[in-house]
Tab-separated table of C-alpha atoms and ligand atoms in Angstrom:
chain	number	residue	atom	x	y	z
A	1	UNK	CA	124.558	93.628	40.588
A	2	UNK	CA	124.487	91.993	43.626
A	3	UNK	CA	127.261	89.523	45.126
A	4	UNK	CA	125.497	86.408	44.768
A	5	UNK	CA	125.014	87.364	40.883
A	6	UNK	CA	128.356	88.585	40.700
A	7	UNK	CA	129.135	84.673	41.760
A	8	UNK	CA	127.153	82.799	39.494
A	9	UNK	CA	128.426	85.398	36.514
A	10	UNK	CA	131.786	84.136	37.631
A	11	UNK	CA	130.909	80.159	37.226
A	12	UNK	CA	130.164	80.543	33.906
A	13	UNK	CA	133.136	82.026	33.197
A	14	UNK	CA	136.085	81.334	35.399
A	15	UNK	CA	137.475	77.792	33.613
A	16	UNK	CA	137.187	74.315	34.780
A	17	UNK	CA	138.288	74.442	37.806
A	18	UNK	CA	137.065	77.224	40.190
A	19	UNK	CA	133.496	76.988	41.433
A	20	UNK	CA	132.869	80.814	42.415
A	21	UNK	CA	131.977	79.108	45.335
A	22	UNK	CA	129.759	81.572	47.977
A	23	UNK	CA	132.396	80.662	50.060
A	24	UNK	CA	136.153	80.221	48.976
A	25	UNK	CA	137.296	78.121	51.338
A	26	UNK	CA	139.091	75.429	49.183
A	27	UNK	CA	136.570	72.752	49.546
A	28	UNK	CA	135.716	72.623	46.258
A	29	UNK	CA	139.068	73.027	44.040
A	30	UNK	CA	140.810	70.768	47.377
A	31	UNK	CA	144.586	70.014	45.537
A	32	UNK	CA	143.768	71.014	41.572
A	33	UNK	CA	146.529	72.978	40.206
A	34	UNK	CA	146.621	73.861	37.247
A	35	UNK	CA	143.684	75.655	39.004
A	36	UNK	CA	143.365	77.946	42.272
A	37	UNK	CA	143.533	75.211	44.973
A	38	UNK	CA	146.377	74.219	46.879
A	39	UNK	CA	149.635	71.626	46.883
A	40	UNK	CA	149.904	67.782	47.783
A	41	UNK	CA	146.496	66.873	49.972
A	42	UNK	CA	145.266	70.383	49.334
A	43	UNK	CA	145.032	71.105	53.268
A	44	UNK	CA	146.471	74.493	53.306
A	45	UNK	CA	143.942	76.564	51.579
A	46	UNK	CA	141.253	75.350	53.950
A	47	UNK	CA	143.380	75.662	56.975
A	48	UNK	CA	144.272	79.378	55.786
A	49	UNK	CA	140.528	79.753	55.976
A	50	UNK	CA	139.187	77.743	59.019
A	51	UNK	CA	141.690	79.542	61.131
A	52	UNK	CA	140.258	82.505	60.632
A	53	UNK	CA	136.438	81.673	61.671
A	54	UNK	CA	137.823	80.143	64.936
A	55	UNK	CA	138.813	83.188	65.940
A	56	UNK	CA	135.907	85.373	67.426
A	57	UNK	CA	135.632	88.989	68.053
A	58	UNK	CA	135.084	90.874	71.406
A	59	UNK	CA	131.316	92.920	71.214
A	60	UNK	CA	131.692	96.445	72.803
A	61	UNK	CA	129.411	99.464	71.878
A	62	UNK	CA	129.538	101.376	75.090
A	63	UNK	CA	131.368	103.621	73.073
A	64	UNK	CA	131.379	107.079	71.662
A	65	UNK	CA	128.784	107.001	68.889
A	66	UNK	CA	130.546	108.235	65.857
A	67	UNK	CA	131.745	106.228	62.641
A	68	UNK	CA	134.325	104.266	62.145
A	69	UNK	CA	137.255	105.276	59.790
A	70	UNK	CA	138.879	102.387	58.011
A	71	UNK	CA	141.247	104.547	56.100
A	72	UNK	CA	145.023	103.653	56.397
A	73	UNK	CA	148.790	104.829	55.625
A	74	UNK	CA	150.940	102.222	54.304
A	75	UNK	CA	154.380	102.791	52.665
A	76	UNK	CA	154.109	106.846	52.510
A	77	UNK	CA	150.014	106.382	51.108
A	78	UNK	CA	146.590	107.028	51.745
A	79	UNK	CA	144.668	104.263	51.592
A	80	UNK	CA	140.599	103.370	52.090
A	81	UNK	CA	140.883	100.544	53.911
A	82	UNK	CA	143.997	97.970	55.085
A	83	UNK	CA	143.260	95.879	52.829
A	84	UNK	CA	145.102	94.812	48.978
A	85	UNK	CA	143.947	92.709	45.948
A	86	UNK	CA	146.748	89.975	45.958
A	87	UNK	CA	149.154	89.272	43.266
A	88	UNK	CA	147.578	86.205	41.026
A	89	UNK	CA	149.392	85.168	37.889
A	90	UNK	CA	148.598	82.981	35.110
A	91	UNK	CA	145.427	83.343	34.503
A	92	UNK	CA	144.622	81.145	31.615
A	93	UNK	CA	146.582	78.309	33.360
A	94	UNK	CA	144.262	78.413	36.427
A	95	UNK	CA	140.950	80.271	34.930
A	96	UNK	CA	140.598	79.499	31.472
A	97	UNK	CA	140.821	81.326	28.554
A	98	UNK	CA	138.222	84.350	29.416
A	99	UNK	CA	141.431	86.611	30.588
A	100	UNK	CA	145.187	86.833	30.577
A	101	UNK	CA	147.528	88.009	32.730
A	102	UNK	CA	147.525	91.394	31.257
A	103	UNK	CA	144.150	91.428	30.749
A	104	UNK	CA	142.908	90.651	34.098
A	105	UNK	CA	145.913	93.782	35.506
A	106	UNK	CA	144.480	95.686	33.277
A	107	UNK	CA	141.212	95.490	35.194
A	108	UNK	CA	142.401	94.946	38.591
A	109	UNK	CA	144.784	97.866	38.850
A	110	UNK	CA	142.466	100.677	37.682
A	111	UNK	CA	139.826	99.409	39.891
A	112	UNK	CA	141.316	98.565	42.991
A	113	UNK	CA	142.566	102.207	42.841
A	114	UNK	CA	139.294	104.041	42.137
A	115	UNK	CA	138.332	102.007	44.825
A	116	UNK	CA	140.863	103.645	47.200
A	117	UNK	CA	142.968	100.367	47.757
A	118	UNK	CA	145.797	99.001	45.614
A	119	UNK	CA	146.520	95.892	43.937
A	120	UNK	CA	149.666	93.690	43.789
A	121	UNK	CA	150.246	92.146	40.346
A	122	UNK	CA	151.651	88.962	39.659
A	123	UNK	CA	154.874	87.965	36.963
A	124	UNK	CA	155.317	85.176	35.223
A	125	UNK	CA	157.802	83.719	32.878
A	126	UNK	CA	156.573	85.359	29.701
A	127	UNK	CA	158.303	89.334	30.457
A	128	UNK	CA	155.317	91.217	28.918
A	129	UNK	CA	153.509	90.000	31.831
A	130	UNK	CA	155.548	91.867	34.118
A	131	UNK	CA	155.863	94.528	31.866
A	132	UNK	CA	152.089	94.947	31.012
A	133	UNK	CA	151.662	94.914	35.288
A	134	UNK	CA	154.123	97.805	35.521
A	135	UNK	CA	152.271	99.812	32.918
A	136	UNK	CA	149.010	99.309	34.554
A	137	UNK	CA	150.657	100.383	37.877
A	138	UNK	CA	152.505	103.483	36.045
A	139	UNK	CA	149.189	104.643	34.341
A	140	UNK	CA	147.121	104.196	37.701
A	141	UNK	CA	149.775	106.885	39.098
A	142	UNK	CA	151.596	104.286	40.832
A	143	UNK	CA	148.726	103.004	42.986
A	144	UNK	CA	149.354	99.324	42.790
A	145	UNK	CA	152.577	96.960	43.515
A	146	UNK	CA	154.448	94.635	41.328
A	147	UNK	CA	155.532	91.709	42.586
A	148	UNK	CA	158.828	90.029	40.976
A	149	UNK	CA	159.675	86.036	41.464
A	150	UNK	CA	162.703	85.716	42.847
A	151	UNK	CA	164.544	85.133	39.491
A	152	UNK	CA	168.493	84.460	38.940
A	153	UNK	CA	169.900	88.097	38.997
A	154	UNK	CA	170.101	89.346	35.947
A	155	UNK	CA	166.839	89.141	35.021
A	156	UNK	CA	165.727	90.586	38.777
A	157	UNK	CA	167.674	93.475	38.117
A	158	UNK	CA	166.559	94.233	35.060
A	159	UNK	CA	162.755	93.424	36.300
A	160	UNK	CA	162.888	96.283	39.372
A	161	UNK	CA	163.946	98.845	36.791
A	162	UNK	CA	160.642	98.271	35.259
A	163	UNK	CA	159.243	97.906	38.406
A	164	UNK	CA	160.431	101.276	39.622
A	165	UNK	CA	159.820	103.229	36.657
A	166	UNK	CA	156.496	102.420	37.562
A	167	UNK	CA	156.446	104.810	40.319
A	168	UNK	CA	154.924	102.246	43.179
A	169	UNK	CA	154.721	103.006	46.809
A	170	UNK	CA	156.554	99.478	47.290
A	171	UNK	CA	158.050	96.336	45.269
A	172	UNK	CA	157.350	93.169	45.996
A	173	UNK	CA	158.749	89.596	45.863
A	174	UNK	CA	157.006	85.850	46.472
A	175	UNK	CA	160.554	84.430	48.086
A	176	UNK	CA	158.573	81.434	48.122
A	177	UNK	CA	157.882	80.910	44.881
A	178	UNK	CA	160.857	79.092	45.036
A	179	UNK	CA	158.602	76.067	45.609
A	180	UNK	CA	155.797	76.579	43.063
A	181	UNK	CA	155.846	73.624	40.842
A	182	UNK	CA	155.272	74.959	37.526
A	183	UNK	CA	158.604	77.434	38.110
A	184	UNK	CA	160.668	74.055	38.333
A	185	UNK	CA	163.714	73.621	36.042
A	186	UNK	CA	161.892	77.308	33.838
A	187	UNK	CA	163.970	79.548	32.238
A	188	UNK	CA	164.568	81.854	33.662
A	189	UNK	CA	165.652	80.164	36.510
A	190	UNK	CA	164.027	80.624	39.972
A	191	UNK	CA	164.963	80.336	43.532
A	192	UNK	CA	165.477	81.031	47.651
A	193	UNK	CA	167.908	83.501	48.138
A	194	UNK	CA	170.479	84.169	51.164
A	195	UNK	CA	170.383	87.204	53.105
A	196	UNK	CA	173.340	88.936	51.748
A	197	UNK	CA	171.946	88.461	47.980
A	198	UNK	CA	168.550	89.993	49.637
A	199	UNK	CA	170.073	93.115	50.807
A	200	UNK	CA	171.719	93.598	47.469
A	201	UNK	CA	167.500	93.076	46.121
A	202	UNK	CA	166.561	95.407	48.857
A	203	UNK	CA	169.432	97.664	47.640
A	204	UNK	CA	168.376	97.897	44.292
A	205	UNK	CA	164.794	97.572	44.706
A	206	UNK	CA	165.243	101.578	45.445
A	207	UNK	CA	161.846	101.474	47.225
A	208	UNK	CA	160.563	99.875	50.052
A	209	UNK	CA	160.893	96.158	49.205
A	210	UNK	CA	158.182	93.529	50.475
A	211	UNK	CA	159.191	89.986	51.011
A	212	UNK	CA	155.843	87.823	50.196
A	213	UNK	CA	156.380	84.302	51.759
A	214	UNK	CA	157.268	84.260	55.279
A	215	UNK	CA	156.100	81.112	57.615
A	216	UNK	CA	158.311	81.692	60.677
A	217	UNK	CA	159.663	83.746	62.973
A	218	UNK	CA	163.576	83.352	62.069
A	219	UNK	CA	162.472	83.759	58.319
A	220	UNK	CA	160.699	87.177	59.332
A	221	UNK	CA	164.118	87.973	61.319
A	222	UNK	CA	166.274	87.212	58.214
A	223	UNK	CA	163.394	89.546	56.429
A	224	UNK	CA	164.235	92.115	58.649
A	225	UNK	CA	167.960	91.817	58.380
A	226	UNK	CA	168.269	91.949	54.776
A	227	UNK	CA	166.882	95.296	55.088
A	228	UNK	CA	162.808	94.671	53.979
A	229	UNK	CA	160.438	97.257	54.407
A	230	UNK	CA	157.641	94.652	54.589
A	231	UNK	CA	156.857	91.276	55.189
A	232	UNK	CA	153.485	89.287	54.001
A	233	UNK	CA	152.904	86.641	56.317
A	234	UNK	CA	152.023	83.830	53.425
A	235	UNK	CA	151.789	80.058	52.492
A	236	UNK	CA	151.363	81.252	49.029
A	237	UNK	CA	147.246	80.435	49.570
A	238	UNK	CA	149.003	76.906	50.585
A	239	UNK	CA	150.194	76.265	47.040
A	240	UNK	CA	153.770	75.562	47.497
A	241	UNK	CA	153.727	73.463	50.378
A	242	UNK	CA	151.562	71.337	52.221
A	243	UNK	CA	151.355	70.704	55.769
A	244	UNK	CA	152.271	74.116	56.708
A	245	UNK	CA	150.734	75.599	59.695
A	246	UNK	CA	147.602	78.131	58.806
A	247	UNK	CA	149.028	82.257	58.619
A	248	UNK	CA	146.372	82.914	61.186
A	249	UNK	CA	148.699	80.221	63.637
A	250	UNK	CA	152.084	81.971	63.164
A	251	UNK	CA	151.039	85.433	62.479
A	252	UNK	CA	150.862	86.524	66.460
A	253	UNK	CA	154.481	85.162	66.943
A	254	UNK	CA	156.023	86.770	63.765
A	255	UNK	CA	154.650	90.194	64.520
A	256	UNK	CA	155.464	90.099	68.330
A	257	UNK	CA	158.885	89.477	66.764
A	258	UNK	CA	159.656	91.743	64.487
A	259	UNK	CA	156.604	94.193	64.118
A	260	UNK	CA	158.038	97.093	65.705
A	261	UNK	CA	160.668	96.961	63.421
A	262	UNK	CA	158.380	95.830	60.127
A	263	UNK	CA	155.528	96.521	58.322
A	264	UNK	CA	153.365	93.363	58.659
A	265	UNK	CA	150.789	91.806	56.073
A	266	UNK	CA	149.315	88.312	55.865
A	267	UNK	CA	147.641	86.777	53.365
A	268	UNK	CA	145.505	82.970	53.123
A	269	UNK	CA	141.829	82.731	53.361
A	270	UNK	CA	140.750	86.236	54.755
A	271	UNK	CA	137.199	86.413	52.832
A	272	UNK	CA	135.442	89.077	54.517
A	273	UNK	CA	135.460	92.172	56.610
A	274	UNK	CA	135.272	90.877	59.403
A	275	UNK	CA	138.577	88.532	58.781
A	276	UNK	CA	140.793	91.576	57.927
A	277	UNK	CA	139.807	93.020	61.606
A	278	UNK	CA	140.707	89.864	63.148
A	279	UNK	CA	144.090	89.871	60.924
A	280	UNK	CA	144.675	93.647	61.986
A	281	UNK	CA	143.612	92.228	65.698
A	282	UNK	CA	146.423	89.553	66.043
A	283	UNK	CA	149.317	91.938	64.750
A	284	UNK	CA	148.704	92.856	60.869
A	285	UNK	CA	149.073	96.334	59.497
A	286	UNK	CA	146.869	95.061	56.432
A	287	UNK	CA	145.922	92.124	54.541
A	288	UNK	CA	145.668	90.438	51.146
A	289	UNK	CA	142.932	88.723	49.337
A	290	UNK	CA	143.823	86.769	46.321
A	291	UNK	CA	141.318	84.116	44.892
A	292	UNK	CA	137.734	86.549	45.864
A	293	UNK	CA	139.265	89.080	43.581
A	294	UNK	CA	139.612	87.007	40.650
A	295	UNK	CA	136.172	85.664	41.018
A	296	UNK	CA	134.947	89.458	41.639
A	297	UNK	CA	136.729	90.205	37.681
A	298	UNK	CA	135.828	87.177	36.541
A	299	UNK	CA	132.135	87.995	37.856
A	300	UNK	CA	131.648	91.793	37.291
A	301	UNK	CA	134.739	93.071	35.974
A	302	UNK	CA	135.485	96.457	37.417
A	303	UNK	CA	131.788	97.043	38.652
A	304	UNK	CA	132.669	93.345	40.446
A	305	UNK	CA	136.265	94.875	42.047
A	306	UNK	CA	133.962	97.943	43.232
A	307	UNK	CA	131.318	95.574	44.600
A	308	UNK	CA	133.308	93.284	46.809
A	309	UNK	CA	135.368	96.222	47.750
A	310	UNK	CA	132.822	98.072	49.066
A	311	UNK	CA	131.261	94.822	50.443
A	312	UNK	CA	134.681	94.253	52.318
A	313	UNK	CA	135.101	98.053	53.691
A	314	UNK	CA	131.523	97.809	55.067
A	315	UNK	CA	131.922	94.851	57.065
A	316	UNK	CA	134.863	95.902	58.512
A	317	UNK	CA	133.110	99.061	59.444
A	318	UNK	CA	130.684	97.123	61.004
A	319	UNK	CA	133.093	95.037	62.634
A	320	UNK	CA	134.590	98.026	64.084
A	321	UNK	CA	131.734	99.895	65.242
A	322	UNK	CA	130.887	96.683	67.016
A	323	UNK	CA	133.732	96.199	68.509
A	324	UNK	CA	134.081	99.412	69.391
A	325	UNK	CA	136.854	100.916	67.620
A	326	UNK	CA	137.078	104.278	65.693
A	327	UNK	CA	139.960	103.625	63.914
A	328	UNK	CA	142.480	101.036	62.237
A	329	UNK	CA	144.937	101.770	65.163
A	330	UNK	CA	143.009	101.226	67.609
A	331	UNK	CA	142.197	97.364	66.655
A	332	UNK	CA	144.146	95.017	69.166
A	333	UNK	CA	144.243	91.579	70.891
A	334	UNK	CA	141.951	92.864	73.152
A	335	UNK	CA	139.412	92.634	70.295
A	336	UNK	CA	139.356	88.694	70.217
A	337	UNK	CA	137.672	86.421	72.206
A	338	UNK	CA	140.235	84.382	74.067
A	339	UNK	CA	143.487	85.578	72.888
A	340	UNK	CA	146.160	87.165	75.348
A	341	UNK	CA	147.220	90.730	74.726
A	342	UNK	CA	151.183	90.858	73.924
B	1	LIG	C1	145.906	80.905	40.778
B	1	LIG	C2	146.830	81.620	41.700
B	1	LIG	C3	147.945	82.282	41.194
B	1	LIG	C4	148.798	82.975	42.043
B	1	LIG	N1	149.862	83.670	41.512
B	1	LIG	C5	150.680	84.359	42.337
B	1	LIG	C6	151.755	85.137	41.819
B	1	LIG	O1	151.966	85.209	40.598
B	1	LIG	N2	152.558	85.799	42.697
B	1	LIG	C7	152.340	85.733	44.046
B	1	LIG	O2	153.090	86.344	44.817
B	1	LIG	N3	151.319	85.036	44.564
B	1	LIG	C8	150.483	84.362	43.750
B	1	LIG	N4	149.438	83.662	44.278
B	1	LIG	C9	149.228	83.651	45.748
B	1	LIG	C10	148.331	84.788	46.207
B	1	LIG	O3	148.947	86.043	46.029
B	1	LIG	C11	147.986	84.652	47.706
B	1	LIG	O4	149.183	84.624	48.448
B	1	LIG	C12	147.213	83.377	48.002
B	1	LIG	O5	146.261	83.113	46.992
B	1	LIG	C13	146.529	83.429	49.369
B	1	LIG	O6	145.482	84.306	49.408
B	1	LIG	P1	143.941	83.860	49.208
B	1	LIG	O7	143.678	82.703	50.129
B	1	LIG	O8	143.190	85.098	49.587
B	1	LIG	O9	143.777	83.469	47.785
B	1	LIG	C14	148.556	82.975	43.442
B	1	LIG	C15	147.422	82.323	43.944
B	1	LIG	C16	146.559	81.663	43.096
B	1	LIG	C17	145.338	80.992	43.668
């Protein structure tokens, strides 16, 4: 299979709304939810991915002439490259009926790890969602990373037992899911939380905990104070606000701030190889991608997760060897066009 046939598989397939487009740059789904495009207007999905393509790389290949190794270490493992399927969650609200949530984990975990990466998994309302995630997590020998909403407390609590009986390298939570509108007035109830009820999350998270969500620099500071392990720089792919600023804007800032301190990720509109080196370039320790995965199950199921993985890790490669860099650590501002060093 090829990726353009892996595409058009996924149009006939993936619901109403999403186009599989050959680009997913939110042009086409603009402001439908239910559906994978974006809040209000709809601007923040395409700013998330216009960002990015302003951005341009430095060419250097007076180098040594060996390959380059996009293999990384995040949260105590070994991973192929730096970057992570994203949590998505439900499915059959935004993709039609072809999958469910546990379904489409049931794909996405196993694959993503045979691939060498991991992937986050979504939650939902229904609790066999989370549970089913967890499972698929626990029987990929922990390789992937559930991601909790940030739910009153009893019901956290009792999710991050799950979560860590899963055996994951980290737990996650979308803080800003806070502002998705189909979470509104749900039982059970959702919401922001205040530093002090974050380090008692952080506390008994038991793992390194990842905060998904995080727009600003005093956000990533109150991150980092609650005691996080991990921050994803994310407008949620621009779906629970609009009029935000693109992650590619405020990324620089936030990991000057706290990224010695931090593990930084972003998230919104990275498509390609050649995005996750400029995300890695401007401060990220890795990146995820949410909506190409779903089109890459939708498409090719876990022959379409090994495809676009391996399409990913190979234009990074190039990217790299172009660039020339040997290794994830030694991508840096230096390695974009027009961007001061920090
Ligand atoms: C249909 C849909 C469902 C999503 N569900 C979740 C979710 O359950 N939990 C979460 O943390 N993020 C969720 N997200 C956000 C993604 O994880 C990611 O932050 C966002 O899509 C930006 O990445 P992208 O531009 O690569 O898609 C969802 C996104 C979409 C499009």
């Amino acid at each position: 299979m090829t990726y353009p046939e892996l595409l058009e598989r996924a149009r006939a397939c993936s619901g109403p709304y999403c186009k599989a487009c050959p680009v997913c740059n939110g042009a086409a789904c603009g402001n439908t939810i239910p559906g994978p495009g974006a809040k209000g207007l709809g601007t923040g999905a395409k700013r998330n991915y216009q960002k990015w393509q302003e951005l341009c790389v430095n060419m250097d290949t007076i180098c040594e002439n060996r390959p380059a190794d996009t293999a990384v270490s995040l949260f105590g493992r070994n991973f192929e490259a730096p970057f992570f399927a994203a949590p998505v969650g439900a499915m059959k609200l935004h993709y039609g009926d072809k999958y469910d949530d546990l379904a489409y984990n049931g794909i996405l975990v196993p694959a993503c790890a045979e691939n060498g990466i991991a992937a986050f998994t979504g939650d939902g309302t229904d609790p066999k969602v989370f549970q089913a995630a967890c499972a698929a997590i626990r029987s990929s020998g922990g390789a992937g990373i559930p991601t909790v909403k940030p739910w009153d407390r009893d019901t956290l609590l009792a999710k991050l037992e799950l979560a860590k009986a899963a055996g994951p390298a980290a737990i996650a939570m979308d803080i800003d899911a806070a502002g998705l509108p189909f979470l509104q007035g749900r039982t059970p109830p959702a919401g922001s939380k205040s530093v002090a009820e974050l380090r008692e999350i952080v506390q008994a998270a038991g793992q390194p905990l990842i905060l998904k969500g995080i727009m600003t620099v005093r956000g990533a500071e109150k991150a980092a104070a609650a005691g996080a392990a991990a921050i994803v720089v994310s407008n949620h792919g621009g779906r629970v606000l609009d009029q935000c600023p693109a992650t590619a804007e405020v990324l620089p800032a936030i990991a000057d701030a706290v990224g010695r301190d931090i593990t930084v990720l972003v998230d919104g509109g990275i498509r390609s190889g050649l995005d996750v080196f400029k995300a890695l370039a401007l401060g990220a320790r890795g990146v995820l991608i949410g909506r190409p995965f779903v089109t890459a199950v939708y498409g090719g199921g876990a022959e379409g997760v090994a495809l676009y993985t391996d399409k990913l890790k190979r234009e990074l490669a190039d990217t790299m060897a172009m660039c020339g860099v040997h290794t994830i650590s030694e991508i840096s501002r230096d390695c974009l066009w027009g961007v001061s060093a920090r």
